[in-house]
GROMACS .gro file of C-alpha atoms in nm:
model
  371
    1MET     CA    1   3.056   0.851  -2.673
    2VAL     CA    2   3.013   1.194  -2.516
    3TYR     CA    3   2.702   1.110  -2.320
    4MET     CA    4   2.891   0.839  -2.128
    5GLU     CA    5   3.162   1.074  -1.998
    6GLY     CA    6   2.935   1.254  -1.756
    7ILE     CA    7   2.766   0.942  -1.627
    8ASN     CA    8   3.096   0.765  -1.572
    9GLN     CA    9   3.225   1.069  -1.385
   10TYR     CA   10   2.929   1.031  -1.148
   11TYR     CA   11   2.987   0.658  -1.112
   12GLY     CA   12   3.356   0.720  -1.053
   13ASP     CA   13   3.274   0.950  -0.764
   14ILE     CA   14   2.997   0.750  -0.602
   15MET     CA   15   2.935   0.401  -0.738
   16HIS     CA   16   3.186   0.292  -1.002
   17GLU     CA   17   3.474   0.224  -0.763
   18PHE     CA   18   3.250   0.005  -0.549
   19TYR     CA   19   3.071  -0.195  -0.818
   20LYS     CA   20   3.367  -0.235  -1.056
   21ASP     CA   21   3.437  -0.610  -1.089
   22LYS     CA   22   3.187  -0.698  -0.816
   23LYS     CA   23   2.996  -1.018  -0.890
   24VAL     CA   24   2.629  -0.918  -0.891
   25LEU     CA   25   2.341  -1.161  -0.949
   26VAL     CA   26   2.021  -1.000  -1.079
   27THR     CA   27   1.711  -1.218  -1.084
   28GLY     CA   28   1.446  -1.099  -1.326
   29HIS     CA   29   1.709  -0.930  -1.541
   30THR     CA   30   1.499  -0.962  -1.859
   31GLY     CA   31   1.211  -0.761  -1.712
   32PHE     CA   32   1.158  -0.386  -1.723
   33LYS     CA   33   1.328  -0.285  -1.397
   34GLY     CA   34   1.572  -0.573  -1.429
   35SER     CA   35   1.690  -0.442  -1.765
   36TRP     CA   36   1.737  -0.088  -1.634
   37ILE     CA   37   1.944  -0.198  -1.334
   38SER     CA   38   2.144  -0.444  -1.545
   39GLU     CA   39   2.230  -0.158  -1.782
   40CYS     CA   40   2.339   0.059  -1.489
   41LEU     CA   41   2.554  -0.218  -1.341
   42ALA     CA   42   2.710  -0.300  -1.678
   43ASN     CA   43   2.809   0.065  -1.716
   44MET     CA   44   2.973   0.050  -1.374
   45ASP     CA   45   3.185  -0.244  -1.493
   46ALA     CA   46   3.021  -0.488  -1.255
   47ASP     CA   47   3.041  -0.859  -1.335
   48VAL     CA   48   2.666  -0.904  -1.389
   49VAL     CA   49   2.495  -1.243  -1.401
   50GLY     CA   50   2.125  -1.242  -1.479
   51TYR     CA   51   1.885  -1.525  -1.398
   52SER     CA   52   1.534  -1.505  -1.539
   53LEU     CA   53   1.278  -1.642  -1.778
   54ASN     CA   54   1.289  -1.516  -2.135
   55PRO     CA   55   1.176  -1.153  -2.175
   56PRO     CA   56   0.806  -1.139  -2.085
   57THR     CA   57   0.693  -0.930  -2.383
   58GLU     CA   58   0.775  -0.862  -2.744
   59PRO     CA   59   0.911  -0.600  -2.787
   60ASN     CA   60   1.110  -0.579  -2.464
   61LEU     CA   61   1.373  -0.347  -2.319
   62TYR     CA   62   1.628  -0.625  -2.264
   63ASN     CA   63   1.660  -0.698  -2.635
   64LEU     CA   64   1.622  -0.337  -2.742
   65LEU     CA   65   1.931  -0.251  -2.534
   66ASP     CA   66   2.116  -0.564  -2.653
   67LEU     CA   67   2.202  -0.649  -2.293
   68ASN     CA   68   2.306  -1.000  -2.391
   69SER     CA   69   2.629  -0.852  -2.528
   70ARG     CA   70   2.729  -0.698  -2.192
   71ILE     CA   71   2.616  -0.933  -1.917
   72THR     CA   72   2.601  -1.309  -1.854
   73SER     CA   73   2.241  -1.414  -1.909
   74ILE     CA   74   2.103  -1.742  -1.777
   75ILE     CA   75   1.749  -1.831  -1.877
   76GLY     CA   76   1.590  -2.027  -1.595
   77ASP     CA   77   1.289  -2.051  -1.367
   78ILE     CA   78   1.316  -1.910  -1.017
   79ARG     CA   79   1.113  -2.209  -0.897
   80ASP     CA   80   1.390  -2.449  -1.008
   81ILE     CA   81   1.612  -2.459  -0.699
   82ASP     CA   82   1.851  -2.719  -0.841
   83ASN     CA   83   1.932  -2.495  -1.137
   84LEU     CA   84   1.961  -2.194  -0.907
   85LYS     CA   85   2.209  -2.376  -0.685
   86LYS     CA   86   2.425  -2.453  -0.988
   87VAL     CA   87   2.428  -2.083  -1.081
   88PHE     CA   88   2.521  -1.975  -0.728
   89ASN     CA   89   2.794  -2.239  -0.702
   90GLU     CA   90   2.942  -2.155  -1.042
   91TYR     CA   91   2.937  -1.774  -1.025
   92GLU     CA   92   2.963  -1.717  -0.646
   93PRO     CA   93   2.792  -1.375  -0.639
   94GLU     CA   94   2.888  -1.121  -0.374
   95ILE     CA   95   2.570  -0.916  -0.418
   96VAL     CA   96   2.222  -1.043  -0.504
   97ILE     CA   97   1.920  -0.834  -0.602
   98HIS     CA   98   1.602  -1.039  -0.631
   99MET     CA   99   1.354  -0.890  -0.880
  100ALA     CA  100   1.212  -1.202  -1.048
  101ALA     CA  101   0.836  -1.218  -0.994
  102GLN     CA  102   0.492  -1.259  -1.142
  103PRO     CA  103   0.425  -0.882  -1.120
  104ILE     CA  104   0.073  -0.826  -1.258
  105VAL     CA  105  -0.223  -0.796  -1.019
  106ARG     CA  106  -0.487  -0.907  -1.268
  107ASP     CA  107  -0.276  -1.202  -1.386
  108SER     CA  108  -0.258  -1.319  -1.024
  109TYR     CA  109  -0.635  -1.362  -1.024
  110LYS     CA  110  -0.609  -1.573  -1.339
  111ASP     CA  111  -0.333  -1.798  -1.205
  112PRO     CA  112  -0.288  -1.761  -0.828
  113LEU     CA  113  -0.097  -2.090  -0.794
  114TYR     CA  114   0.177  -1.981  -1.035
  115THR     CA  115   0.187  -1.639  -0.866
  116TYR     CA  116   0.244  -1.789  -0.521
  117GLN     CA  117   0.490  -2.049  -0.648
  118THR     CA  118   0.697  -1.780  -0.819
  119ASN     CA  119   0.673  -1.497  -0.568
  120VAL     CA  120   0.687  -1.697  -0.244
  121MET     CA  121   0.876  -2.019  -0.319
  122GLY     CA  122   1.098  -1.831  -0.563
  123THR     CA  123   1.205  -1.612  -0.272
  124VAL     CA  124   1.256  -1.917  -0.049
  125ASN     CA  125   1.477  -2.069  -0.319
  126ILE     CA  126   1.688  -1.754  -0.349
  127CYS     CA  127   1.727  -1.726   0.029
  128GLU     CA  128   1.821  -2.092   0.056
  129CYS     CA  129   2.085  -2.058  -0.214
  130ILE     CA  130   2.225  -1.749  -0.041
  131ARG     CA  131   2.234  -1.936   0.290
  132GLN     CA  132   2.425  -2.229   0.140
  133THR     CA  133   2.664  -2.051  -0.096
  134GLY     CA  134   2.891  -1.853   0.137
  135SER     CA  135   2.991  -1.585  -0.113
  136VAL     CA  136   2.701  -1.341  -0.071
  137LYS     CA  137   2.757  -1.037   0.151
  138SER     CA  138   2.468  -0.811   0.044
  139PHE     CA  139   2.112  -0.916  -0.049
  140LEU     CA  140   1.819  -0.697  -0.153
  141ASN     CA  141   1.470  -0.836  -0.213
  142VAL     CA  142   1.258  -0.597  -0.420
  143THR     CA  143   0.889  -0.625  -0.333
  144THR     CA  144   0.613  -0.366  -0.381
  145ASP     CA  145   0.409  -0.088  -0.224
  146LYS     CA  146   0.115  -0.331  -0.229
  147VAL     CA  147   0.249  -0.548   0.057
  148TYR     CA  148   0.051  -0.351   0.316
  149GLU     CA  149  -0.300  -0.420   0.437
  150ASN     CA  150  -0.469  -0.147   0.237
  151VAL     CA  151  -0.737   0.030   0.441
  152GLU     CA  152  -0.763   0.316   0.188
  153LYS     CA  153  -0.622   0.567   0.437
  154ASP     CA  154  -0.519   0.914   0.326
  155GLU     CA  155  -0.166   0.916   0.470
  156GLY     CA  156   0.120   0.703   0.343
  157TYR     CA  157   0.197   0.359   0.482
  158VAL     CA  158   0.506   0.333   0.703
  159GLU     CA  159   0.742   0.037   0.718
  160ASP     CA  160   0.596  -0.100   1.044
  161ASP     CA  161   0.236  -0.108   0.919
  162LYS     CA  162   0.071  -0.449   0.889
  163LEU     CA  163   0.165  -0.661   0.587
  164ASP     CA  164  -0.137  -0.827   0.426
  165GLY     CA  165  -0.189  -0.769   0.053
  166TYR     CA  166  -0.546  -0.821  -0.068
  167ASP     CA  167  -0.512  -0.990  -0.408
  168PRO     CA  168  -0.288  -1.295  -0.481
  169TYR     CA  169  -0.008  -1.080  -0.625
  170SER     CA  170   0.000  -0.834  -0.334
  171ASN     CA  171  -0.039  -1.109  -0.075
  172SER     CA  172   0.235  -1.320  -0.232
  173LYS     CA  173   0.472  -1.023  -0.211
  174SER     CA  174   0.375  -0.975   0.155
  175CYS     CA  175   0.471  -1.339   0.204
  176SER     CA  176   0.798  -1.278   0.018
  177GLU     CA  177   0.875  -1.003   0.270
  178LEU     CA  178   0.804  -1.236   0.563
  179VAL     CA  179   1.014  -1.514   0.414
  180THR     CA  180   1.306  -1.273   0.379
  181HIS     CA  181   1.265  -1.145   0.735
  182SER     CA  182   1.262  -1.501   0.867
  183TYR     CA  183   1.577  -1.603   0.680
  184ASN     CA  184   1.743  -1.285   0.793
  185ASN     CA  185   1.661  -1.344   1.161
  186SER     CA  186   1.725  -1.720   1.150
  187PHE     CA  187   2.036  -1.734   0.933
  188PHE     CA  188   2.169  -1.425   0.756
  189LYS     CA  189   2.251  -1.214   1.062
  190ASP     CA  190   2.450  -1.500   1.214
  191ILE     CA  191   2.661  -1.559   0.902
  192GLY     CA  192   2.731  -1.196   0.813
  193ILE     CA  193   2.493  -1.141   0.522
  194ALA     CA  194   2.339  -0.792   0.511
  195CYS     CA  195   1.977  -0.823   0.397
  196SER     CA  196   1.716  -0.561   0.310
  197THR     CA  197   1.379  -0.542   0.139
  198ALA     CA  198   1.263  -0.252  -0.078
  199ARG     CA  199   0.893  -0.175  -0.117
  200ALA     CA  200   0.879   0.037  -0.430
  201GLY     CA  201   0.588   0.240  -0.561
  202ASN     CA  202   0.453   0.221  -0.915
  203VAL     CA  203   0.743   0.256  -1.158
  204ILE     CA  204   0.722   0.415  -1.501
  205GLY     CA  205   0.974   0.486  -1.775
  206GLY     CA  206   1.085   0.402  -2.125
  207GLY     CA  207   1.082   0.040  -2.232
  208ASP     CA  208   0.791  -0.098  -2.031
  209PHE     CA  209   0.565  -0.307  -2.256
  210ALA     CA  210   0.383  -0.511  -1.989
  211ASN     CA  211   0.013  -0.589  -2.005
  212ASP     CA  212  -0.235  -0.425  -1.768
  213ARG     CA  213  -0.019  -0.126  -1.681
  214ILE     CA  214  -0.122   0.228  -1.757
  215ILE     CA  215   0.195   0.361  -1.925
  216PRO     CA  216   0.244   0.055  -2.151
  217ASP     CA  217  -0.125   0.086  -2.242
  218CYS     CA  218  -0.058   0.449  -2.340
  219VAL     CA  219   0.248   0.346  -2.544
  220ARG     CA  220   0.052   0.081  -2.733
  221ALA     CA  221  -0.237   0.320  -2.797
  222VAL     CA  222  -0.019   0.587  -2.958
  223GLY     CA  223   0.153   0.320  -3.166
  224ARG     CA  224  -0.184   0.214  -3.304
  225LYS     CA  225  -0.309   0.575  -3.316
  226GLU     CA  226  -0.603   0.488  -3.090
  227ASP     CA  227  -0.758   0.634  -2.776
  228ILE     CA  228  -0.603   0.532  -2.445
  229ILE     CA  229  -0.845   0.316  -2.245
  230ILE     CA  230  -0.844   0.391  -1.872
  231ARG     CA  231  -1.034   0.148  -1.650
  232ASN     CA  232  -0.981   0.316  -1.309
  233PRO     CA  233  -0.913   0.688  -1.369
  234TYR     CA  234  -0.966   0.788  -1.004
  235SER     CA  235  -0.728   0.536  -0.844
  236ILE     CA  236  -0.434   0.708  -0.669
  237ARG     CA  237  -0.086   0.554  -0.690
  238PRO     CA  238   0.272   0.656  -0.594
  239TYR     CA  239   0.416   0.687  -0.946
  240GLN     CA  240   0.791   0.740  -0.994
  241HIS     CA  241   1.045   0.716  -1.275
  242VAL     CA  242   1.233   0.387  -1.285
  243LEU     CA  243   1.568   0.556  -1.218
  244GLU     CA  244   1.449   0.666  -0.873
  245PRO     CA  245   1.427   0.315  -0.721
  246ILE     CA  246   1.718   0.183  -0.931
  247PHE     CA  247   1.965   0.429  -0.781
  248ILE     CA  248   1.846   0.379  -0.425
  249TYR     CA  249   1.862  -0.002  -0.473
  250LEU     CA  250   2.225   0.041  -0.577
  251THR     CA  251   2.284   0.262  -0.275
  252ILE     CA  252   2.125   0.018  -0.028
  253MET     CA  253   2.325  -0.276  -0.162
  254LYS     CA  254   2.649  -0.078  -0.150
  255GLU     CA  255   2.603   0.072   0.196
  256GLN     CA  256   2.489  -0.247   0.367
  257TYR     CA  257   2.777  -0.436   0.203
  258ASN     CA  258   3.012  -0.199   0.385
  259ASN     CA  259   2.811  -0.169   0.706
  260SER     CA  260   2.527  -0.400   0.809
  261LYS     CA  261   2.360  -0.122   1.012
  262TYR     CA  262   2.196  -0.014   0.684
  263ALA     CA  263   2.024  -0.352   0.640
  264CYS     CA  264   1.652  -0.303   0.696
  265TYR     CA  265   1.320  -0.274   0.510
  266TYR     CA  266   1.243   0.045   0.322
  267ASN     CA  267   0.962   0.220   0.136
  268ILE     CA  268   1.079   0.374  -0.190
  269GLY     CA  269   0.826   0.611  -0.333
  270PRO     CA  270   0.766   0.969  -0.444
  271ASP     CA  271   0.666   1.258  -0.225
  272THR     CA  272   0.295   1.295  -0.153
  273SER     CA  273   0.257   1.568  -0.416
  274ASP     CA  274   0.347   1.314  -0.687
  275CYS     CA  275   0.089   1.055  -0.580
  276ILE     CA  276  -0.173   1.121  -0.847
  277THR     CA  277  -0.472   0.953  -1.007
  278THR     CA  278  -0.445   0.732  -1.312
  279GLY     CA  279  -0.646   0.988  -1.506
  280GLU     CA  280  -0.402   1.266  -1.413
  281LEU     CA  281  -0.114   1.043  -1.520
  282ALA     CA  282  -0.281   0.985  -1.856
  283ASP     CA  283  -0.339   1.362  -1.889
  284LEU     CA  284   0.034   1.420  -1.848
  285PHE     CA  285   0.120   1.152  -2.101
  286CYS     CA  286  -0.116   1.311  -2.356
  287LYS     CA  287   0.024   1.658  -2.280
  288TYR     CA  288   0.383   1.559  -2.358
  289TYR     CA  289   0.308   1.319  -2.639
  290ASN     CA  290   0.091   1.574  -2.823
  291LYS     CA  291   0.373   1.830  -2.828
  292ASP     CA  292   0.512   1.854  -3.182
  293ASN     CA  293   0.313   1.550  -3.291
  294ASP     CA  294   0.060   1.531  -3.571
  295PHE     CA  295  -0.147   1.260  -3.403
  296LYS     CA  296  -0.318   1.396  -3.091
  297VAL     CA  297  -0.387   1.122  -2.839
  298LYS     CA  298  -0.660   1.134  -2.574
  299TRP     CA  299  -0.788   0.893  -2.313
  300VAL     CA  300  -1.137   0.758  -2.244
  301ASN     CA  301  -1.285   0.610  -1.928
  302LYS     CA  302  -1.400   0.253  -1.989
  303SER     CA  303  -1.426   0.021  -1.689
  304ASP     CA  304  -1.408  -0.348  -1.774
  305ASP     CA  305  -1.551  -0.467  -1.438
  306GLY     CA  306  -1.225  -0.642  -1.359
  307PRO     CA  307  -1.126  -0.787  -1.020
  308HIS     CA  308  -1.066  -0.580  -0.707
  309GLU     CA  309  -0.777  -0.336  -0.710
  310ALA     CA  310  -0.698  -0.080  -0.440
  311LYS     CA  311  -0.830   0.270  -0.510
  312PHE     CA  312  -0.593   0.463  -0.286
  313LEU     CA  313  -0.228   0.390  -0.210
  314LYS     CA  314   0.057   0.607  -0.083
  315LEU     CA  315   0.393   0.534   0.078
  316ASP     CA  316   0.566   0.726   0.355
  317ASN     CA  317   0.924   0.772   0.231
  318ASN     CA  318   1.070   0.945   0.539
  319LYS     CA  319   1.278   0.648   0.654
  320ILE     CA  320   1.474   0.613   0.329
  321LYS     CA  321   1.528   0.990   0.328
  322GLU     CA  322   1.665   0.994   0.681
  323VAL     CA  323   1.888   0.686   0.654
  324PHE     CA  324   2.046   0.763   0.316
  325ASN     CA  325   1.993   1.139   0.288
  326TRP     CA  326   1.791   1.062  -0.024
  327LYS     CA  327   1.512   1.250  -0.194
  328PRO     CA  328   1.329   1.204  -0.524
  329VAL     CA  329   1.503   1.375  -0.816
  330TRP     CA  330   1.235   1.381  -1.088
  331ASN     CA  331   0.880   1.481  -1.002
  332ILE     CA  332   0.590   1.308  -1.177
  333GLU     CA  333   0.576   1.561  -1.460
  334LYS     CA  334   0.946   1.514  -1.538
  335ALA     CA  335   0.906   1.137  -1.510
  336ILE     CA  336   0.631   1.141  -1.772
  337GLU     CA  337   0.827   1.380  -1.994
  338LYS     CA  338   1.125   1.140  -1.999
  339THR     CA  339   0.896   0.842  -2.056
  340VAL     CA  340   0.735   1.009  -2.354
  341GLU     CA  341   1.078   1.114  -2.485
  342TRP     CA  342   1.190   0.750  -2.479
  343THR     CA  343   0.862   0.637  -2.637
  344LYS     CA  344   0.895   0.881  -2.927
  345ALA     CA  345   1.253   0.763  -2.980
  346TYR     CA  346   1.127   0.406  -2.996
  347TYR     CA  347   0.868   0.484  -3.263
  348ASN     CA  348   1.122   0.695  -3.453
  349ASN     CA  349   1.367   0.400  -3.459
  350ASP     CA  350   1.632   0.607  -3.281
  351ASN     CA  351   1.930   0.453  -3.100
  352LEU     CA  352   1.760   0.348  -2.776
  353LEU     CA  353   2.083   0.265  -2.595
  354GLU     CA  354   2.196   0.624  -2.648
  355VAL     CA  355   1.860   0.760  -2.534
  356THR     CA  356   1.873   0.540  -2.223
  357HIS     CA  357   2.227   0.652  -2.138
  358GLU     CA  358   2.139   1.017  -2.197
  359GLN     CA  359   1.850   0.990  -1.952
  360MET     CA  360   2.076   0.820  -1.697
  361HIS     CA  361   2.329   1.099  -1.746
  362GLU     CA  362   2.067   1.370  -1.699
  363TYR     CA  363   1.931   1.200  -1.388
  364CYS     CA  364   2.279   1.174  -1.237
  365GLN     CA  365   2.352   1.541  -1.305
  366GLU     CA  366   2.032   1.646  -1.130
  367LEU     CA  367   2.099   1.402  -0.847
  368HIS     CA  368   2.410   1.604  -0.773
  369GLY     CA  369   2.241   1.939  -0.826
  370GLY     CA  370   2.401   2.003  -1.163
  371ASN     CA  371   2.247   2.145  -1.476
   0.00000   0.00000   0.00000
């Protein structure tokens, strides 16, 4: 397939040689970001083992990409430490990326106990398995931009700002950070395990069908040919395409595997210019969806008086830039354009694996300054 040649050339230069045949455990592999990173790792010939609940939605990216045919998938609950230990003992992963979570703010108000059990004790279980297994050399815990105590300040939060999420989801991810830091200081450093956490901003892209997220709400609205309902059009968030954090996750895990000096905690978000309101994001979605489309979508403001959510949130991304010489590749407009492109392909019944690989290829070309 032609579109794979360019992407494998990139991997060959930067990532493929490292990840080829590496045993990588991905928790949450059936989720949105988990599916994207599993696809990337599979294309780099990594030996990928996924551990997760069944895909959280129908449809879902995991099945649309037929990932079951290219990775080892284990359906299990992150709260089940006995089952987790069996997986670690059987597969002996060298690299672990922990993405399994209850990820929805509003759902955390509905079921805070499950949220804390999954996001806090799930992290404890993963750390305990890593501590006891002996095979793991590189561990990355993916958390969220919402781990900080949000005081609605205008500038972006830096990595040393206070951790104290407001709602049960955000707070549970703050706790997940602290659990990881404790295990790192108490155990991992002494036994040679490089450990980092990644606090990523709001991620968008093709294949996200979650509830209570703005882009999936847009996708469902155009599928039903209805108006997009926006409940908080003036809330500001650090939106970024899913490939931005995916590639820096891969970089962190690789670099700290080779040199533990790279093990730390990092913000991963867009530049300030791409932190926009939900209404502006919806405007961009409508702009690109309405191109060459008979049905013209629009959005309407309709608050549902839901629970508290932060109105203003930005991340300072200077640390990740300085340490890894990284910078965002796709601005918010390009991120929305590629999301809409994927969405149209989905509704047109196109080959979504090809579309996904083509977008990965394009991203990699631009990452290296190509055309």
